[in-house]
Amino acid sequence: MKINSLSKEDALRALVSSENGLSEEEAAKRLSESGFNEIREVRKTSLLIRFLRQFTHFLALLLWVGAGLAFLSDALNPGEDMATLGFAIVGVIFINAVFTYIQEYRAEKALEALKKLLPFYVRVVREGKESQIPSREVVPGDIILLSEGDRIPADARLLDVSMLKVNNASLTGESEASLRNALPADGELLESPNIVFAGTSVTSGSGKALVFATGMGTEFGRIAHLTSTVQEDLSPLQKEIVKATRVVATIAALVGVFFFVLGFVIGRSFWSNFIFAIGITVALIPEGLLPTVTLSLAMASQRMAKRKALIKNLSSAETLGCVTVVCTDKTGTLTQNSMTASALWKDDRILAAEDFRAQVDDRLLQTAFFCNNARFTDNEYKGDPTETALLRLGRERLGDLSAERIFEIPFDSDRKRMTTLNRTGDGEYVYTKGAMESILPLCSRLLRNGIEREVDESFREEALTAYNQLMDRGLRVLAFAYKKHGGSFLIPDSSSLEADLVFAGLIGLEDPPRPEVPEAIRKCHDAGIRVIMITGDGSRTAVAIAREIGLVRGEPVVVEGPEFVKMEDRELREKLSAKEIIFARMTPKHKMRVVSILQEEGEWVAVTGDGVNDAPALKKADIGISMGISGTDVAKEASDMILLDDNFATIVNAVEEGRAVYENIRKFITYIFASNIPEAVPYLAYILLRIPLPLTIMQILAVDLGTDMLPALALGAEKPTPAVMKQPPRSRKERLLNLSVLFRAYLFLGPIEAAACMFGFFYVLYGGGWSWGTALPQNDVLYLQATTACLTAIIISQIGNVFACRSAAESVRSLGFFSNGFIFIGIAFELCLQLFIVYSPFGNRIFSTHPLSPATWLALIPFALLLLFGEEARKLLAHRLRRNPAS
Ligand code: ATP
């Protein structure tokens, strides 16, 4: 018998469970038998294949061709030792593959670790009590409780439902949510209305279900077995890097051809020319760039997680840096979502909540108490903060009341109200609470001083004035109404239940802003990011809170939901161009339209959301942001970033990190590119000036794939500076490799380094008695020392350069000399490697070097200082010019 065809009782019996759930002991036993409730990722490509792939991408192929040509020329023209170059290139391919693989692996692990930071929880009944457990600990036989927005953790047979709708799209492709029931049914499990499946989600209503399959035993697990995990796309930045490296590789090849032709023109031999051409091409290819970018994105996402922003893929880290508009909810994001009843309007008077004394038959408080799903258990209020505040007020004034609830129309943000039907000692009552606009039209009577009267125009005016006054205090105001229910019915019908109500009064709830928010808003303004509040609350409440947190200073344009619906796109676009705009009385459905129009206007939009209905807007936005604490699982899944603390200030921190990561990537690109000039100039000098070659190919590779690596990574770990949030968002069109980066690297930093390396070379040669025009054999000690000095000069000036590149505009002093510890680790590594290359016999053999005297080192140090101070002077000048453009 399949579980869908069993009765509830039989199903419970079949799984040896009961309505009270399993005992903790039994659950632990089953967990050890069935294993964790998780889908094991099926990796399609093995680690080995992924490693081998490093040998076949574009740059690797280019290098293979280079190696092939070197071996070929060695075969055709033995004696020039070209095979060594061939081996060196193969070595480069290997080093590069290992390095890239390690970087990618680390980046992937970092992301996996992030995903684990956010366990999904599920409500279960065990030993008769309701508790929350991580969804991976659910076992067959568990009773789970489901409500709107929950992701269903395992395959389960429904036991009870209340208007439960589930979206099975992830399993069946059916995108319409379907109503579920708890009755036995025949047929296939997948089509059975009394079964819910892991990986699907609750779109509305609630229910209780018995788990019968977990982990890989679920339908979803079975499908996961068949399909492989989806390959993640490269982020736009990574794509840009791929493109940029291809361009640079092509330039490198052209430079190679140029040297080849140049040498040919001035009459150098074909083969030695050929070998240079290949060598210089290999040396100029920026092999390690892409993996370094990937790793620094991964590191940025870890830093974001430390600041409570969890991003789900690497591309979001950089997209965040481009955000120009943040559309944010109010409740819980800008405010603390800790509500307290602060004022009431009753019998035509506004009262402070603390001065309010009530009788047991107070209809306003009764409505607040009964039309409420919050609970007071274990000395704690549990549930939605709006409702807990009302429950608290009711309990404190009336004590614990009881009345059986016969029917409920749950709150939803479209209707903006909730209604219950309760059986009390004195008959059945309908209780309704919600937004004023949605309650007042339902009322035909009002309660004043214990007497029910007809609602008339003057009452409407009074009520609205009071409502506005409470909202102007920044309170969330709810209206309350009730009626004695006379008629009996079998199927409650909402329109008759919610008609002809008696208006009982208003309650204003205070929800203070989060203390960090005003500062975060100020940061956004400084950073040229607009913040638009989109709230379900009334406009006056929204404006009052917006003023309190500094979101608006003047008179903002306010658009309310009902007006919004009627507006044409053109009109809305006009409104959106206002400097300060607030959307009030909005439903989540409306958000999507705001996002689309902003995007059409060329903005990069981040939007927040927590409910099921927010999912489309979260998906549509450039960055969808969900709430880690109050958000539903559906919203979390649809979003790109999850705020672990629900706090608006965290969004701003993440944007700051996003901007910093882009800047950091630029920093290490400048650093790496600057060293290309001192690598190329010796070749030009060699060919044009006819001097011995100052730097060998192997030595260039030592810089590119050795000493430069860690300092470059250290630049990727620079912390954001305050200046990052003082400039406008980056434009979509902006390229990573722009003219200013290229000028700075190639025309300023690079030439200083080139001067250093040529100085080092001649310093040793002339010191050793060399005179211009004298040829030197390749194994001559003086020659070996001179090339070693040339290499050492590059290394030393790169030390100055790494400090210079820590910022394109800020001085090292203002950054704090010691504020990035990784820089010092990078430099220590660089120096150790260089000492090994210069002083160990092994290093000498591989890199054709020879030990240098301390005096040579000392002679080269001023170049590092020259580079650093030259750069500081340039920054100072640029700073001054920016401040006084006229002078
Ligand atoms: P924000 O968009 O700023 O986060 P929100 O999403 O909390 O606000 P909604 O939950 O849609 O906004 O609430 C909108 C209005 O609905 C509130 O102003 C209030 O009048 C009413 N409301 C909120 N919660 C309830 C509830 N539990 N029962 C009845 N009415 C409610």
Short mmCIF file of N, CA and C in Angstrom, two decimals, residues 211-294:
data_model
loop_
_atom_site.label_atom_id
_atom_site.label_comp_id
_atom_site.label_asym_id
_atom_site.label_seq_id
_atom_site.Cartn_x
_atom_site.Cartn_y
_atom_site.Cartn_z
N VAL A 211 6.55 12.87 7.95
CA VAL A 211 7.66 12.64 7.02
C VAL A 211 7.80 11.15 6.73
N PHE A 212 7.90 10.78 5.45
CA PHE A 212 8.14 9.35 5.15
C PHE A 212 9.42 9.10 4.37
N ALA A 213 10.03 10.15 3.80
CA ALA A 213 11.31 9.92 3.11
C ALA A 213 12.19 11.15 3.28
N THR A 214 13.48 10.93 3.50
CA THR A 214 14.40 12.06 3.68
C THR A 214 15.61 11.91 2.75
N GLY A 215 16.36 12.99 2.62
CA GLY A 215 17.63 12.98 1.89
C GLY A 215 17.53 12.41 0.49
N MET A 216 18.44 11.49 0.18
CA MET A 216 18.47 10.95 -1.17
C MET A 216 17.29 10.02 -1.45
N GLY A 217 16.51 9.68 -0.40
CA GLY A 217 15.34 8.83 -0.58
C GLY A 217 14.14 9.60 -1.10
N THR A 218 14.22 10.92 -1.10
CA THR A 218 13.08 11.72 -1.56
C THR A 218 13.04 11.76 -3.09
N GLU A 219 11.90 12.20 -3.62
CA GLU A 219 11.79 12.32 -5.08
C GLU A 219 12.88 13.26 -5.61
N PHE A 220 13.07 14.34 -4.87
CA PHE A 220 14.05 15.34 -5.28
C PHE A 220 15.46 14.74 -5.30
N GLY A 221 15.75 13.93 -4.28
CA GLY A 221 17.05 13.27 -4.19
C GLY A 221 17.28 12.36 -5.38
N ARG A 222 16.19 11.67 -5.78
CA ARG A 222 16.31 10.75 -6.90
C ARG A 222 16.63 11.51 -8.19
N ILE A 223 15.98 12.65 -8.35
CA ILE A 223 16.22 13.45 -9.56
C ILE A 223 17.65 14.00 -9.52
N ALA A 224 18.07 14.41 -8.33
CA ALA A 224 19.42 14.98 -8.19
C ALA A 224 20.46 13.96 -8.62
N HIS A 225 20.14 12.68 -8.40
CA HIS A 225 21.04 11.62 -8.82
C HIS A 225 21.20 11.58 -10.32
N LEU A 226 20.07 11.82 -11.00
CA LEU A 226 20.06 11.71 -12.45
C LEU A 226 20.75 12.89 -13.12
N THR A 227 20.45 14.08 -12.61
CA THR A 227 21.04 15.26 -13.24
C THR A 227 22.30 15.62 -12.47
N SER A 228 23.16 16.36 -13.12
CA SER A 228 24.36 16.77 -12.40
C SER A 228 24.15 18.18 -11.91
N THR A 229 25.03 18.63 -11.06
CA THR A 229 24.87 20.01 -10.58
C THR A 229 25.12 20.98 -11.72
N VAL A 230 24.39 22.06 -11.68
CA VAL A 230 24.50 23.03 -12.77
C VAL A 230 25.83 23.77 -12.64
N GLN A 231 26.48 23.95 -13.77
CA GLN A 231 27.75 24.70 -13.74
C GLN A 231 27.48 26.17 -13.56
N GLU A 232 28.22 26.75 -12.64
CA GLU A 232 27.98 28.17 -12.42
C GLU A 232 28.66 29.00 -13.50
N ASP A 233 27.92 30.00 -13.96
CA ASP A 233 28.47 30.87 -14.97
C ASP A 233 29.56 31.75 -14.40
N LEU A 234 30.46 32.20 -15.28
CA LEU A 234 31.45 33.17 -14.81
C LEU A 234 30.74 34.48 -14.53
N SER A 235 31.24 35.20 -13.55
CA SER A 235 30.65 36.50 -13.26
C SER A 235 31.07 37.48 -14.36
N PRO A 236 30.35 38.60 -14.53
CA PRO A 236 30.72 39.55 -15.59
C PRO A 236 32.17 40.00 -15.43
N LEU A 237 32.59 40.16 -14.19
CA LEU A 237 33.97 40.60 -13.98
C LEU A 237 34.96 39.53 -14.43
N GLN A 238 34.63 38.29 -14.09
CA GLN A 238 35.52 37.20 -14.52
C GLN A 238 35.58 37.13 -16.05
N LYS A 239 34.39 37.37 -16.67
CA LYS A 239 34.37 37.35 -18.14
C LYS A 239 35.25 38.47 -18.68
N GLU A 240 35.16 39.61 -18.00
CA GLU A 240 35.96 40.75 -18.47
C GLU A 240 37.45 40.42 -18.35
N ILE A 241 37.79 39.72 -17.27
CA ILE A 241 39.19 39.34 -17.08
C ILE A 241 39.63 38.38 -18.18
N VAL A 242 38.74 37.42 -18.50
CA VAL A 242 39.08 36.48 -19.57
C VAL A 242 39.37 37.26 -20.85
N LYS A 243 38.46 38.23 -21.14
CA LYS A 243 38.65 39.02 -22.35
C LYS A 243 39.95 39.81 -22.28
N ALA A 244 40.15 40.45 -21.13
CA ALA A 244 41.34 41.30 -20.99
C ALA A 244 42.61 40.47 -21.13
N THR A 245 42.62 39.25 -20.53
CA THR A 245 43.84 38.45 -20.64
C THR A 245 44.07 38.03 -22.09
N ARG A 246 42.96 37.81 -22.81
CA ARG A 246 43.14 37.45 -24.22
C ARG A 246 43.74 38.62 -25.00
N VAL A 247 43.22 39.81 -24.69
CA VAL A 247 43.75 40.99 -25.39
C VAL A 247 45.23 41.13 -25.06
N VAL A 248 45.55 41.02 -23.76
CA VAL A 248 46.95 41.20 -23.38
C VAL A 248 47.82 40.10 -23.99
N ALA A 249 47.27 38.88 -24.05
CA ALA A 249 48.05 37.78 -24.64
C ALA A 249 48.31 38.06 -26.12
N THR A 250 47.29 38.62 -26.78
CA THR A 250 47.48 38.94 -28.20
C THR A 250 48.54 40.04 -28.34
N ILE A 251 48.43 41.04 -27.45
CA ILE A 251 49.44 42.11 -27.50
C ILE A 251 50.82 41.50 -27.28
N ALA A 252 50.89 40.56 -26.31
CA ALA A 252 52.17 39.93 -26.01
C ALA A 252 52.72 39.24 -27.26
N ALA A 253 51.83 38.55 -27.96
CA ALA A 253 52.27 37.85 -29.18
C ALA A 253 52.75 38.87 -30.22
N LEU A 254 52.03 39.99 -30.31
CA LEU A 254 52.42 41.02 -31.28
C LEU A 254 53.78 41.62 -30.91
N VAL A 255 53.97 41.83 -29.59
CA VAL A 255 55.26 42.36 -29.13
C VAL A 255 56.37 41.38 -29.54
N GLY A 256 56.06 40.08 -29.35
CA GLY A 256 57.02 39.05 -29.74
C GLY A 256 57.38 39.18 -31.21
N VAL A 257 56.35 39.31 -32.04
CA VAL A 257 56.58 39.44 -33.49
C VAL A 257 57.40 40.71 -33.77
N PHE A 258 57.06 41.78 -33.04
CA PHE A 258 57.77 43.04 -33.23
C PHE A 258 59.27 42.87 -32.95
N PHE A 259 59.56 42.20 -31.82
CA PHE A 259 60.98 42.00 -31.49
C PHE A 259 61.66 41.12 -32.53
N PHE A 260 60.91 40.16 -32.99
CA PHE A 260 61.45 39.26 -33.98
C PHE A 260 61.85 40.04 -35.25
N VAL A 261 60.89 40.89 -35.69
CA VAL A 261 61.14 41.67 -36.90
C VAL A 261 62.29 42.65 -36.66
N LEU A 262 62.24 43.29 -35.46
CA LEU A 262 63.26 44.28 -35.14
C LEU A 262 64.66 43.64 -35.19
N GLY A 263 64.76 42.50 -34.52
CA GLY A 263 66.05 41.81 -34.50
C GLY A 263 66.50 41.44 -35.89
N PHE A 264 65.54 41.02 -36.68
CA PHE A 264 65.83 40.59 -38.04
C PHE A 264 66.39 41.77 -38.86
N VAL A 265 65.70 42.93 -38.66
CA VAL A 265 66.09 44.13 -39.40
C VAL A 265 67.52 44.52 -39.06
N ILE A 266 67.85 44.44 -37.74
CA ILE A 266 69.20 44.86 -37.39
C ILE A 266 70.22 43.73 -37.53
N GLY A 267 69.79 42.66 -38.14
CA GLY A 267 70.73 41.65 -38.57
C GLY A 267 71.08 40.57 -37.55
N ARG A 268 70.18 40.33 -36.57
CA ARG A 268 70.47 39.24 -35.64
C ARG A 268 70.12 37.89 -36.27
N SER A 269 70.72 36.82 -35.71
CA SER A 269 70.50 35.53 -36.36
C SER A 269 69.05 35.08 -36.16
N PHE A 270 68.54 34.33 -37.12
CA PHE A 270 67.14 33.90 -37.10
C PHE A 270 66.79 33.18 -35.80
N TRP A 271 67.59 32.21 -35.41
CA TRP A 271 67.22 31.35 -34.29
C TRP A 271 67.23 32.08 -32.95
N SER A 272 68.29 32.93 -32.77
CA SER A 272 68.31 33.60 -31.46
C SER A 272 67.18 34.63 -31.40
N ASN A 273 66.87 35.18 -32.53
CA ASN A 273 65.74 36.09 -32.61
C ASN A 273 64.44 35.39 -32.27
N PHE A 274 64.30 34.21 -32.82
CA PHE A 274 63.10 33.41 -32.66
C PHE A 274 62.85 33.10 -31.18
N ILE A 275 63.93 32.71 -30.56
CA ILE A 275 63.80 32.31 -29.15
C ILE A 275 63.39 33.50 -28.28
N PHE A 276 63.90 34.69 -28.63
CA PHE A 276 63.50 35.87 -27.88
C PHE A 276 62.03 36.17 -28.06
N ALA A 277 61.62 36.06 -29.33
CA ALA A 277 60.23 36.38 -29.63
C ALA A 277 59.30 35.49 -28.79
N ILE A 278 59.60 34.20 -28.73
CA ILE A 278 58.75 33.30 -27.93
C ILE A 278 58.87 33.66 -26.46
N GLY A 279 60.09 33.87 -26.02
CA GLY A 279 60.34 34.16 -24.60
C GLY A 279 59.57 35.37 -24.14
N ILE A 280 59.65 36.41 -24.92
CA ILE A 280 59.02 37.66 -24.45
C ILE A 280 57.50 37.52 -24.47
N THR A 281 56.99 36.77 -25.44
CA THR A 281 55.54 36.55 -25.48
C THR A 281 55.10 35.82 -24.22
N VAL A 282 55.82 34.75 -23.90
CA VAL A 282 55.47 33.96 -22.71
C VAL A 282 55.53 34.85 -21.47
N ALA A 283 56.58 35.68 -21.42
CA ALA A 283 56.78 36.49 -20.22
C ALA A 283 55.68 37.51 -20.03
N LEU A 284 55.13 37.99 -21.13
CA LEU A 284 54.14 39.06 -21.00
C LEU A 284 52.71 38.56 -20.80
N ILE A 285 52.49 37.27 -20.99
CA ILE A 285 51.13 36.75 -20.81
C ILE A 285 50.78 36.75 -19.31
N PRO A 286 49.66 37.39 -18.93
CA PRO A 286 49.32 37.45 -17.51
C PRO A 286 48.62 36.17 -17.06
N GLU A 287 49.41 35.11 -16.86
CA GLU A 287 48.79 33.80 -16.63
C GLU A 287 47.94 33.74 -15.35
N GLY A 288 48.48 34.31 -14.27
CA GLY A 288 47.82 34.09 -12.97
C GLY A 288 46.65 35.01 -12.70
N LEU A 289 46.29 35.84 -13.66
CA LEU A 289 45.32 36.89 -13.37
C LEU A 289 43.92 36.37 -13.02
N LEU A 290 43.37 35.50 -13.86
CA LEU A 290 41.99 35.06 -13.65
C LEU A 290 41.81 34.36 -12.30
N PRO A 291 42.67 33.37 -11.99
CA PRO A 291 42.47 32.73 -10.68
C PRO A 291 42.63 33.70 -9.53
N THR A 292 43.52 34.68 -9.67
CA THR A 292 43.70 35.62 -8.58
C THR A 292 42.43 36.46 -8.40
N VAL A 293 41.80 36.79 -9.52
CA VAL A 293 40.54 37.54 -9.45
C VAL A 293 39.47 36.69 -8.77
N THR A 294 39.37 35.43 -9.19
CA THR A 294 38.36 34.55 -8.60
C THR A 294 38.56 34.44 -7.10
#
